[in-house]
Coordinates of C-alpha atoms in Angstrom, one line a residue:
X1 CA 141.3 67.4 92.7
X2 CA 139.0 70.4 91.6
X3 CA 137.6 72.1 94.8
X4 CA 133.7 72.6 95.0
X5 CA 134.6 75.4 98.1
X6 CA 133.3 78.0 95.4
X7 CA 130.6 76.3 94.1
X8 CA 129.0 76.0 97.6
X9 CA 130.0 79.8 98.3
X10 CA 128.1 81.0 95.1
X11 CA 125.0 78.5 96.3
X12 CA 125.5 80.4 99.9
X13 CA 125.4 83.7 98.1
X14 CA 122.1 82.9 95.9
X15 CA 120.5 82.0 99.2
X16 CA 121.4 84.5 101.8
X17 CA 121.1 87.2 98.8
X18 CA 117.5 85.8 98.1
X19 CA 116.6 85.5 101.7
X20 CA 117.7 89.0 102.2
X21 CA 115.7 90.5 99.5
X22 CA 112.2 89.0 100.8
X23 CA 112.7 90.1 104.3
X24 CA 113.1 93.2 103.3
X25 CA 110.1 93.2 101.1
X26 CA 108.1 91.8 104.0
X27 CA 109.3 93.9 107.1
X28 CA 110.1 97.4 104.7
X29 CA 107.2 97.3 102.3
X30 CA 104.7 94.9 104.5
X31 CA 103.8 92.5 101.7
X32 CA 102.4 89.6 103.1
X33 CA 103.4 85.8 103.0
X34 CA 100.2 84.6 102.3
X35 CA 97.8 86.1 99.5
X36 CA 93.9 87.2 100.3
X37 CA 95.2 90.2 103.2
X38 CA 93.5 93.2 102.9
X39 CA 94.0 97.1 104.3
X40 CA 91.4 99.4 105.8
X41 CA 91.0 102.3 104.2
X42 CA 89.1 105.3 105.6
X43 CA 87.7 107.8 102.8
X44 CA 87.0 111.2 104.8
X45 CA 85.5 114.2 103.2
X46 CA 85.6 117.6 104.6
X47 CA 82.9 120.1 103.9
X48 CA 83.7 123.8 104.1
X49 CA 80.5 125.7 104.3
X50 CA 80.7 129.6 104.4
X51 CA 78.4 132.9 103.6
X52 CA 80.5 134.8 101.0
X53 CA 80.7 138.4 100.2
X54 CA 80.7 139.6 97.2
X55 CA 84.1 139.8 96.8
X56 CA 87.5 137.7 96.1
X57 CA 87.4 134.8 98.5
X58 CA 90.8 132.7 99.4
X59 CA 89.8 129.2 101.6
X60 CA 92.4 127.8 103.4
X61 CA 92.1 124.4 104.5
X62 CA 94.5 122.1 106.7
X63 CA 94.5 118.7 105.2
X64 CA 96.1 115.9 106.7
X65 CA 99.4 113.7 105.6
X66 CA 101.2 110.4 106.5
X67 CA 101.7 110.1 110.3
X68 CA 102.2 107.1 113.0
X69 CA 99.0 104.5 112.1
X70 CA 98.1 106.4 108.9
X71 CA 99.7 106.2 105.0
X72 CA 97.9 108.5 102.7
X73 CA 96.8 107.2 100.0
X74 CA 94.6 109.6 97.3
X75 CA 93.5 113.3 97.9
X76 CA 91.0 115.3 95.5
X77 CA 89.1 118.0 95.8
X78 CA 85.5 119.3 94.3
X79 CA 85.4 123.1 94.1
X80 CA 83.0 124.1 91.0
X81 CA 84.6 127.7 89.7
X82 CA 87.1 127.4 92.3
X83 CA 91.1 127.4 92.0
X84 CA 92.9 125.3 93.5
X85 CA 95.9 124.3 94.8
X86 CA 97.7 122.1 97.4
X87 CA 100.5 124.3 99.2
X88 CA 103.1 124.1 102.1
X89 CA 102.8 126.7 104.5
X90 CA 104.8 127.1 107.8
X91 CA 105.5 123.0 107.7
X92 CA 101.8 122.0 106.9
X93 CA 100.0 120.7 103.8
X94 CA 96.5 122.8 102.7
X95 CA 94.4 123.0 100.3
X96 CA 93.7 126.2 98.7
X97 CA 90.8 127.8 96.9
X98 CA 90.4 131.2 95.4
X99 CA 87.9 132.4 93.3
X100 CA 87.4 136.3 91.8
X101 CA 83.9 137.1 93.0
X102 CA 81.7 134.4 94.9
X103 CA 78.7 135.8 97.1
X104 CA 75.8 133.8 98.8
X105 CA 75.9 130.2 100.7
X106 CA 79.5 128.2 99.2
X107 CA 80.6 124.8 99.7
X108 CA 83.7 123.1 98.7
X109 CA 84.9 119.9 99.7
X110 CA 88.0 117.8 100.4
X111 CA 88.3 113.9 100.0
X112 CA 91.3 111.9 101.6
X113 CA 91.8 108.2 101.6
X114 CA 94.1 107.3 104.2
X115 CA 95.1 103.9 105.0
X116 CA 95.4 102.1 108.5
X117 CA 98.7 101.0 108.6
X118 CA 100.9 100.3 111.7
X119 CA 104.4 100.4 109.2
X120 CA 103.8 104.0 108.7
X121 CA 107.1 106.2 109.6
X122 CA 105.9 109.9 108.7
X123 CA 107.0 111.3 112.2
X124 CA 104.7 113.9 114.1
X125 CA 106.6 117.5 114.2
X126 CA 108.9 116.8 117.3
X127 CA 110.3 120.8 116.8
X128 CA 109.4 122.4 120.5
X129 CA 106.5 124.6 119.8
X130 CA 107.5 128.6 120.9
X131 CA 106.4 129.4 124.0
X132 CA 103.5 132.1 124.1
X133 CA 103.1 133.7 127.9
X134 CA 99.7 136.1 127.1
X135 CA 98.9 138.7 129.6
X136 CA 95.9 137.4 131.5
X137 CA 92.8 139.8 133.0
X138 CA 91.8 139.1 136.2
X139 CA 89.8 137.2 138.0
X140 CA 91.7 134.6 135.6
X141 CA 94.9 135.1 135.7
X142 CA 95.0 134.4 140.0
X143 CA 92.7 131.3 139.0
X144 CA 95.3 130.5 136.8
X145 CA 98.1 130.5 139.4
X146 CA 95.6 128.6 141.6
X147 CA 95.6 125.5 139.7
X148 CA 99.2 125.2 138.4
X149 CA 100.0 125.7 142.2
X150 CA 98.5 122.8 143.3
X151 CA 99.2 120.7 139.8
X152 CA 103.2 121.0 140.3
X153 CA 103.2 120.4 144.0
X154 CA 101.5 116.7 142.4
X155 CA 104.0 116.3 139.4
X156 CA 107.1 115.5 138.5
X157 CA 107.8 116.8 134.8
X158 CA 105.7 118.5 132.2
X159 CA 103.7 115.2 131.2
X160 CA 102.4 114.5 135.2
X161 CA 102.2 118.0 135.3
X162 CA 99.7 117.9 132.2
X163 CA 97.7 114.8 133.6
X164 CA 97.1 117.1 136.9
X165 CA 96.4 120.1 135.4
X166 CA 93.3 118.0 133.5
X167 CA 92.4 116.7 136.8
X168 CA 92.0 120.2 138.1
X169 CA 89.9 121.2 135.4
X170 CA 88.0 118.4 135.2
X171 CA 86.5 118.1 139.0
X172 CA 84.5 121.3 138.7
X173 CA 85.8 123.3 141.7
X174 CA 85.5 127.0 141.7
X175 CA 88.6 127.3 139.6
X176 CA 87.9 125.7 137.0
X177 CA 84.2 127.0 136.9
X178 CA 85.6 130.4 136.1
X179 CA 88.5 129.2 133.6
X180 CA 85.8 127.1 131.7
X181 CA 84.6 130.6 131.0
X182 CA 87.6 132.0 129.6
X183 CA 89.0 129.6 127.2
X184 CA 87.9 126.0 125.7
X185 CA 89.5 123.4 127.6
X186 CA 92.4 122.9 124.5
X187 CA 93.6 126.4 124.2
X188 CA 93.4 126.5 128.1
X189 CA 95.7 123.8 129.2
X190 CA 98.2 124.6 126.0
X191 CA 98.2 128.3 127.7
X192 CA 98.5 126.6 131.5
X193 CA 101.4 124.8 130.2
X194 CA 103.1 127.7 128.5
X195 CA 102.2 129.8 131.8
X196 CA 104.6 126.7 133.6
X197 CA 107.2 127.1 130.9
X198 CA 106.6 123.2 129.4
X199 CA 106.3 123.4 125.7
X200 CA 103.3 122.4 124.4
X201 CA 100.8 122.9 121.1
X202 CA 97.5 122.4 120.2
X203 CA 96.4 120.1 117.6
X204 CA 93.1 119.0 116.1
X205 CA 92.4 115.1 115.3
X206 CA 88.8 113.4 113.9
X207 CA 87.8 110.6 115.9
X208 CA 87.3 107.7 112.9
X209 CA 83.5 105.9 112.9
X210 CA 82.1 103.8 109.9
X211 CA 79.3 105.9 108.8
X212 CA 79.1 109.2 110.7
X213 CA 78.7 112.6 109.3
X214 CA 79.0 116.0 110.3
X215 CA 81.3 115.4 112.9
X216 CA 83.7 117.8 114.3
X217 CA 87.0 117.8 115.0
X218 CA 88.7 117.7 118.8
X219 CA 91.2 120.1 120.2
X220 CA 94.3 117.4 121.4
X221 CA 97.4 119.2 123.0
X222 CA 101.1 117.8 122.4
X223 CA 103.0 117.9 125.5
X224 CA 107.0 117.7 125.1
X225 CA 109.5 116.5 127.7
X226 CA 112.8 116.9 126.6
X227 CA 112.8 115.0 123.2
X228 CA 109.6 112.7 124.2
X229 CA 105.8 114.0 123.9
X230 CA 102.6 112.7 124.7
X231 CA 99.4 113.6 123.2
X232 CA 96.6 114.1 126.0
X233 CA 92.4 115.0 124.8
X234 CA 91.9 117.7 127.0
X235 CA 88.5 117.1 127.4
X236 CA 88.4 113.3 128.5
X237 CA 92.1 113.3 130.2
X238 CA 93.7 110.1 127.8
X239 CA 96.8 109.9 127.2
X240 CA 98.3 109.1 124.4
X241 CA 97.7 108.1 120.4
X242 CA 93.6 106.6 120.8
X243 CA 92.6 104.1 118.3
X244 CA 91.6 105.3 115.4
X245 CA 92.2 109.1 115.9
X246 CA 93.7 110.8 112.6
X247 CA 95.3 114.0 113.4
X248 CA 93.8 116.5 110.9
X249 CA 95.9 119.5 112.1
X250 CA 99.4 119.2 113.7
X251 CA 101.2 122.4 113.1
X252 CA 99.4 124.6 115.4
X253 CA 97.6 126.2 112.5
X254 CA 93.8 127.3 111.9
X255 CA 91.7 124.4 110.3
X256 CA 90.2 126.9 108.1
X257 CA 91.7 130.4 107.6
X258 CA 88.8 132.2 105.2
X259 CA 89.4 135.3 103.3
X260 CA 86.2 137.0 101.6
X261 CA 83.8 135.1 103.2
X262 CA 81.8 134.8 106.8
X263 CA 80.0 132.3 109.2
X264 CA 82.3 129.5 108.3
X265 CA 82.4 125.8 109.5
X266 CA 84.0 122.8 108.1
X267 CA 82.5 119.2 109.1
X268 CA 83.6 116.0 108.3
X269 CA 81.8 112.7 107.0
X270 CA 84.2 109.3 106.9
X271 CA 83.4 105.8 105.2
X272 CA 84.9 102.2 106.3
X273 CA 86.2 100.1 103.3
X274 CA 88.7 97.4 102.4
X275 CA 91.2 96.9 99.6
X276 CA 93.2 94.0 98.5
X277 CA 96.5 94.5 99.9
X278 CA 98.1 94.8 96.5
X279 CA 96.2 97.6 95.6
X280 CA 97.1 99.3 98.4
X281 CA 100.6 98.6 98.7
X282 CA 100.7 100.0 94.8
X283 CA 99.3 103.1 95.8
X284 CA 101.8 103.7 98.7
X285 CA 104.6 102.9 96.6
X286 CA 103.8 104.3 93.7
X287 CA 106.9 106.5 93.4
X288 CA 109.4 104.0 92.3
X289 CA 112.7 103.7 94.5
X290 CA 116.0 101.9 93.5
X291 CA 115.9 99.9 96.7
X292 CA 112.1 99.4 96.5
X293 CA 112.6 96.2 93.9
X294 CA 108.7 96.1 93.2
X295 CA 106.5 94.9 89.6
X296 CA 104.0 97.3 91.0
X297 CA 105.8 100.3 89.3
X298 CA 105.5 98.8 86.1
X299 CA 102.6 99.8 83.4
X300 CA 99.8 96.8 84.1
X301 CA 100.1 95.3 80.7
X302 CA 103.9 94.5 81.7
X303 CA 102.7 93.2 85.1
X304 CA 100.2 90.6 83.8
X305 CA 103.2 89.3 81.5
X306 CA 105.7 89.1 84.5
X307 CA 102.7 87.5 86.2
X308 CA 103.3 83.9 83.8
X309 CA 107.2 84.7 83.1
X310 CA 107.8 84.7 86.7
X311 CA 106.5 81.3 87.4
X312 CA 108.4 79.2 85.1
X313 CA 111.5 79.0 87.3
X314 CA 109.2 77.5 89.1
X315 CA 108.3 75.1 86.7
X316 CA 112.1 74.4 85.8
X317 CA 112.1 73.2 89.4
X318 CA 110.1 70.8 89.3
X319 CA 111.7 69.2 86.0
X320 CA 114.6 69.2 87.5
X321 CA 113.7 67.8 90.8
X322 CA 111.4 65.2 89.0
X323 CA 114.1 64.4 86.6
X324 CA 117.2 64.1 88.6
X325 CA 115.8 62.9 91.8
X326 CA 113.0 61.1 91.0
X327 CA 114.2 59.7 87.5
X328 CA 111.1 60.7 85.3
X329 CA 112.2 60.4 81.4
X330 CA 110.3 63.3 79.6
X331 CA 110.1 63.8 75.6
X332 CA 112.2 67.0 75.7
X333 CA 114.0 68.6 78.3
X334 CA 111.6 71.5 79.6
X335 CA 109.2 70.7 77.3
X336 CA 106.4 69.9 80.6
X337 CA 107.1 73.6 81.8
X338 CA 105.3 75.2 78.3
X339 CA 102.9 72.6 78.7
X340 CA 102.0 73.4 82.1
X341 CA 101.7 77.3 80.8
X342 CA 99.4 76.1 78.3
X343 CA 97.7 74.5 80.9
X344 CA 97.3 77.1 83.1
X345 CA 95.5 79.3 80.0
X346 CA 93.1 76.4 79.2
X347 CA 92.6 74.5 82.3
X348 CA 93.8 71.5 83.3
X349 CA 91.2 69.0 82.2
X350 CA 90.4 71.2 78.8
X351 CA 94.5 71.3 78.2
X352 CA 94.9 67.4 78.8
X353 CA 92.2 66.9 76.6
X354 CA 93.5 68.7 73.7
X355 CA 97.2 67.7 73.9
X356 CA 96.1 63.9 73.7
X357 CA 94.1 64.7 70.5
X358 CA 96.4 67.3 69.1
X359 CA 99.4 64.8 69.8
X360 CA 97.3 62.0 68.7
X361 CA 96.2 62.8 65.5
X362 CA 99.8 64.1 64.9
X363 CA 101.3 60.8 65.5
X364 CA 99.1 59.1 62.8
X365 CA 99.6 62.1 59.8
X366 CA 103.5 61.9 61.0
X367 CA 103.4 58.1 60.3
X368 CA 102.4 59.0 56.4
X369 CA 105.1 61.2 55.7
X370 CA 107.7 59.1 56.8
X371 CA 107.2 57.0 53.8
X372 CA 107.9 60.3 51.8
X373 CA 111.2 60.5 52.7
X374 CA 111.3 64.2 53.1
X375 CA 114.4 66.3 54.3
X376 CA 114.0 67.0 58.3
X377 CA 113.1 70.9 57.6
X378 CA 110.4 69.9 55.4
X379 CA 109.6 67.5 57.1
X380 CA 109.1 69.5 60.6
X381 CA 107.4 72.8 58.3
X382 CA 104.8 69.9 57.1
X383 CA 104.1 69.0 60.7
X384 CA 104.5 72.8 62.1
X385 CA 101.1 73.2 59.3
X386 CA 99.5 70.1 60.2
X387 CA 99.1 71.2 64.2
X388 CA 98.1 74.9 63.4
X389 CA 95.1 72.9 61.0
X390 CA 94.4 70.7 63.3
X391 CA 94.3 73.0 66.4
X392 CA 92.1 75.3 63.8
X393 CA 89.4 72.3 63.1
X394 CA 88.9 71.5 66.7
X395 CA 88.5 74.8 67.3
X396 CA 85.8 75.3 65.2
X397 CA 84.4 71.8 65.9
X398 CA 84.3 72.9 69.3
X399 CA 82.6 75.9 69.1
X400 CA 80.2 74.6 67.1
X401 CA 79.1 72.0 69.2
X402 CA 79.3 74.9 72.3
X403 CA 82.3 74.4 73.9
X404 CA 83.5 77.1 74.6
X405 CA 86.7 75.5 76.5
X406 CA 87.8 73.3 73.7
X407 CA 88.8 76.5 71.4
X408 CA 91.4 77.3 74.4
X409 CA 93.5 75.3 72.9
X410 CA 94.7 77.7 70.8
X411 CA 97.1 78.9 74.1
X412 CA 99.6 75.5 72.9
X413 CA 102.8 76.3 72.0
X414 CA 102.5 75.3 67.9
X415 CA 106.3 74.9 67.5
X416 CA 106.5 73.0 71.1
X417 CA 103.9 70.6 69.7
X418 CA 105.3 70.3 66.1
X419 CA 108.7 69.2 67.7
X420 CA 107.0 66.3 70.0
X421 CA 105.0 64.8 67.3
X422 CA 108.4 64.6 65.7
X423 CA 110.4 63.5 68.8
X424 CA 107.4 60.8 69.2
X425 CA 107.3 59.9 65.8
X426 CA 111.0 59.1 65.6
X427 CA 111.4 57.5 68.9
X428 CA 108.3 54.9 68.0
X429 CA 110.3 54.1 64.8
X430 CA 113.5 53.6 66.6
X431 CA 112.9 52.2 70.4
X432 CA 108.8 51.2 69.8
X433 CA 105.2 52.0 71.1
X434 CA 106.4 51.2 74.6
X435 CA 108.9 53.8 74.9
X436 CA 106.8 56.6 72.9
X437 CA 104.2 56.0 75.9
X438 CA 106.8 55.8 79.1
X439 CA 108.4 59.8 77.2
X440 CA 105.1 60.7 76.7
X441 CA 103.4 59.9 79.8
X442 CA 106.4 60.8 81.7
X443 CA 106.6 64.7 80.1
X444 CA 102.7 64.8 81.0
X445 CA 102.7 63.9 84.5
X446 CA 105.6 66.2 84.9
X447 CA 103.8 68.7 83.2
X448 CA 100.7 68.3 85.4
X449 CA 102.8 68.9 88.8
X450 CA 104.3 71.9 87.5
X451 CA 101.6 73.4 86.5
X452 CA 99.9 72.6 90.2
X453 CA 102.7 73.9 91.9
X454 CA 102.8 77.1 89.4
X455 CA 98.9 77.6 89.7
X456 CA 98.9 78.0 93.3
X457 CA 97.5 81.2 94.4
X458 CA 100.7 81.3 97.1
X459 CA 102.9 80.4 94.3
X460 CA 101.5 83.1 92.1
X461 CA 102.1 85.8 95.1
X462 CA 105.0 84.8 96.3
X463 CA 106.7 84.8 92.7
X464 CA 105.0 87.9 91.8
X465 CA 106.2 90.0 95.3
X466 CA 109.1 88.9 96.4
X467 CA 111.7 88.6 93.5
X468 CA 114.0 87.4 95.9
X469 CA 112.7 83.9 95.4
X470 CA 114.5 84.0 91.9
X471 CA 117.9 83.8 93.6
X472 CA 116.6 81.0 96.0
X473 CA 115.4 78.7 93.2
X474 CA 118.7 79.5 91.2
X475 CA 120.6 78.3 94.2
X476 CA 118.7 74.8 94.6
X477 CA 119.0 74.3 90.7
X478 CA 122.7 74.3 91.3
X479 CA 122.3 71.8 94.4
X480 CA 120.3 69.7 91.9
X481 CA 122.4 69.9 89.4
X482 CA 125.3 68.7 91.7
X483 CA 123.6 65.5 92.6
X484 CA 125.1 62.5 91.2
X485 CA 123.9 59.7 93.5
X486 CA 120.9 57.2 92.5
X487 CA 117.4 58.3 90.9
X488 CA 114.4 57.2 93.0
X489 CA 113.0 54.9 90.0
X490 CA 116.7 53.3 89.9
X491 CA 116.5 51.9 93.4
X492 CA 113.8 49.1 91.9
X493 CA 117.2 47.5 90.8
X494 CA 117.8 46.4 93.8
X495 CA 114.8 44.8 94.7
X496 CA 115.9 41.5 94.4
X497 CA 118.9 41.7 96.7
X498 CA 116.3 42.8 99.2
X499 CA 114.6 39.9 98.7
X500 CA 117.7 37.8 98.7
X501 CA 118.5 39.4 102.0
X502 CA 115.2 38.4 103.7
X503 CA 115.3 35.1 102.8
X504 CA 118.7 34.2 103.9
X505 CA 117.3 35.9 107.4
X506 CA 114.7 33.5 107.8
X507 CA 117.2 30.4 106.8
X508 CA 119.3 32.1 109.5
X509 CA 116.4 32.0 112.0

């Protein structure tokens, strides 16, 4: 006897294989289950004022990249008579201008889009920062001394050292009256910390609002423990990553290092906005990746076709399903699935409409050529012309009378529709009307649940993003296909033994 172990091992495979494949489209590349999710998006624009000089200027401005909440999206940058060019200097992204001669009151600006996203992997610089021990005047330095003293005797590593050290300079004692003098609070605990040998570095993040401009951006210090840090704002004493804070600066740099020019200052004005999420997942995987399986690399004209090619596997499902299972004779074998495509083009109610006429009117000019006796080519070429006429006359009828809907029904498969007239035509002559409308109503109502289960908007995303599906509809084709017990419409058969089984039940009682 012929073993079915295989055939249940390659079913096994097209599941697990499909299953696989949109997990990893979900937890890798975040697509959603469910259509209609959108991403925030923060548009930021940085302003770079300065006075120049008369002379050759060179702007250098830190700009911002992926990091731990952030994905950036789109970067551009106005600067009229201005080169420009994004570089990589000592680990960091900037933006570059240079210009031969500029003199007078300059502005160039910097736009980033940057989405919220909690999947983001782009790793803060975890390399310790070097440690820089400057010589300190006095009264300062002692000050200095003061307040690590009594910070370490109430800390156990450099990140409790850090929180004390805040706490010290934060409570206005005589101290930290005088060191509020010498430094800003940032520089000043990064230099505290390099005083107490615990790397450290001083970064500069923007505080995201819907709607504000001008703002500035705040000094933030990276502590490092061994191969852990913490980020602490010096100036309010939190610990660690605040909700929407983008880190603008991480590397320790200058936000703006200016050659050629004087009195410079760079402010920063940021916008709230949503996008669909497949717009914004395109954007973030643009650059196509063997393991990244995604339609979003593809040219948009290809996308919209993979958009309808896509969903008649699932259309083949439910023929299958509807045939095997259910019983449902159809005029044609997947002849429903191109009529639910048609009907997704025209409508429902517009498609129905126009098959019934189309099909009708078909049937009754069929009827007349079968008394010509014409070979079957000819014979199907005759009706191939009649449907294309036909579909043309209604057409115009249609949009002559002003609707506009009715000259959709140019979207029917002419061949598709040629060869059911035909079918129809020969099955009335052979089995009768009776048959003609049990094939016939049987391939519409089929037609009509695939196309609502292949115009679902879940449908339509699922298909689309996760192409994994493919396999999993494969594998329960080949389940179908290995059914061989009865169709639901078969059970009717047995009716009567059901009622000779209640009967004698009520004798017996």
């Amino acid at each position: 006897m012929y073993s079915r172990k295989p055939f249940y091992i390659i079913v096994a495979v097209l599941f697990l294989a499909g299953l696989a494949l949109m997990l990893q489209r979900h937890f890798v590349y975040e697509i959603p289950w469910l259509p209609g999710e959108k991403r925030q998006i923060w548009s930021i624009e940085a302003k770079v004022e300065f006075q120049a000089k008369g002379k050759p200027v060179k702007a250098s401005l830190a700009i911002p990249g992926s990091q731990p909440g952030f994905t950036l999206m789109n970067e551009s940058a106005a600067s009229p008579g201005y080169g420009l060019s994004f570089v990589e200097a000592n680990g960091s992204s900037r933006a570059e201008w240079t210009i031969r001669n500029a003199s007078g009151h300059q502005e160039l600006y910097y736009k980033v889009d940057m989405m919220l996203d909690p999947f983001a992997k782009a790793p803060l610089s975890t390399q310790l920062p070097a440690r820089m021990e400057a010589e300190v005047a006095e009264p300062y330095a002692t000050a200095m001394d003061q307040v690590l003293s009594l910070a370490e005797v109430r800390s156990a590593d450099g990140i409790t050292l850090t929180r004390e050290l805040i706490k010290e300079l934060t409570n206005r004692g005589q101290n930290a009256e005088l060191l509020a003098q010498y430094k800003e609070p940032g520089p000043l605990l990064v230099e505290l910390l390099h005083r107490a040998a615990v790397p450290a570095r001083l970064l500069q993040g923007l505080q995201l609002e819907d709607g504000r401009r001008r703002q500035p951006l705040m000094d933030l210090v990276q502590v490092y423990d061994g191969e852990q840090y913490e980020l602490f704002n010096p100036a309010t004493g939190a610990q660690g990553r605040q909700e929407q804070m983008l880190l603008w600066e991480y590397h320790s740099s200058p936000v703006l290092d200016l050659v050629g020019g004087s009195n410079s200052r760079v402010t920063f004005t940021m916008l709230e906005q949503e996008q669909p999420i497949n717009v914004a997942l395109a954007k973030k995987f643009d650059q196509p990746h063997w393991i990244n399986v995604s339609l979003y690399n593809l040219p948009l004209e290809e996308q919209a076709l993979f958009k309808g090619i896509l969903l008649v596997p699932i259309g083949v499902l439910v023929v299958v399903f509807l045939r095997i299972i259910v019983g449902i004779k159809t005029s044609g074998t997947f002849m429903p699935v191109l009529i639910a495509m048609a009907f997704i083009q025209t409508s429902l109610i517009t498609g129905l409409v126009g098959f019934l006429i189309i099909v009708g009117t078909g049937l009754i000019l069929r009827s007349y050529l079968s008394h010509l006796n014409l070979l079957l080519v000819a014979r199907i070429s005759a009706v191939i012309i009649m449907v294309i006429g036909m579909i043309g006359f209604f057409s115009i009828i249609a949009y002559q009378l002003g609707l506009t809907q009715g000259m959709k029904i140019t979207f029917f498969p002419m061949i598709i529709l040629a060869w059911t007239i035909e079918r129809m035509s020969i099955l009335w002559e052979e089995e009768g009307p009776k048959e003609v409308v049990k094939q016939g109503g049987g391939s519409l109502m089929v037609a009509v649940v695939a196309f609502l289960a292949m115009n679902s908007e879940i449908v339509r995303h699922i298909t689309f993003n996760f192409l994994g599906l493919q396999l999993i509809v494969m594998g329960v084709v080949l389940l179908l296909g290995n059914y061989t017990g009865y169709r639901l419409t078969e059970l009717k058969r047995f009716k009567p033994l059901v009622d000779e089984y209640k009967t004698d039940g009520h004798k017996h009682d």
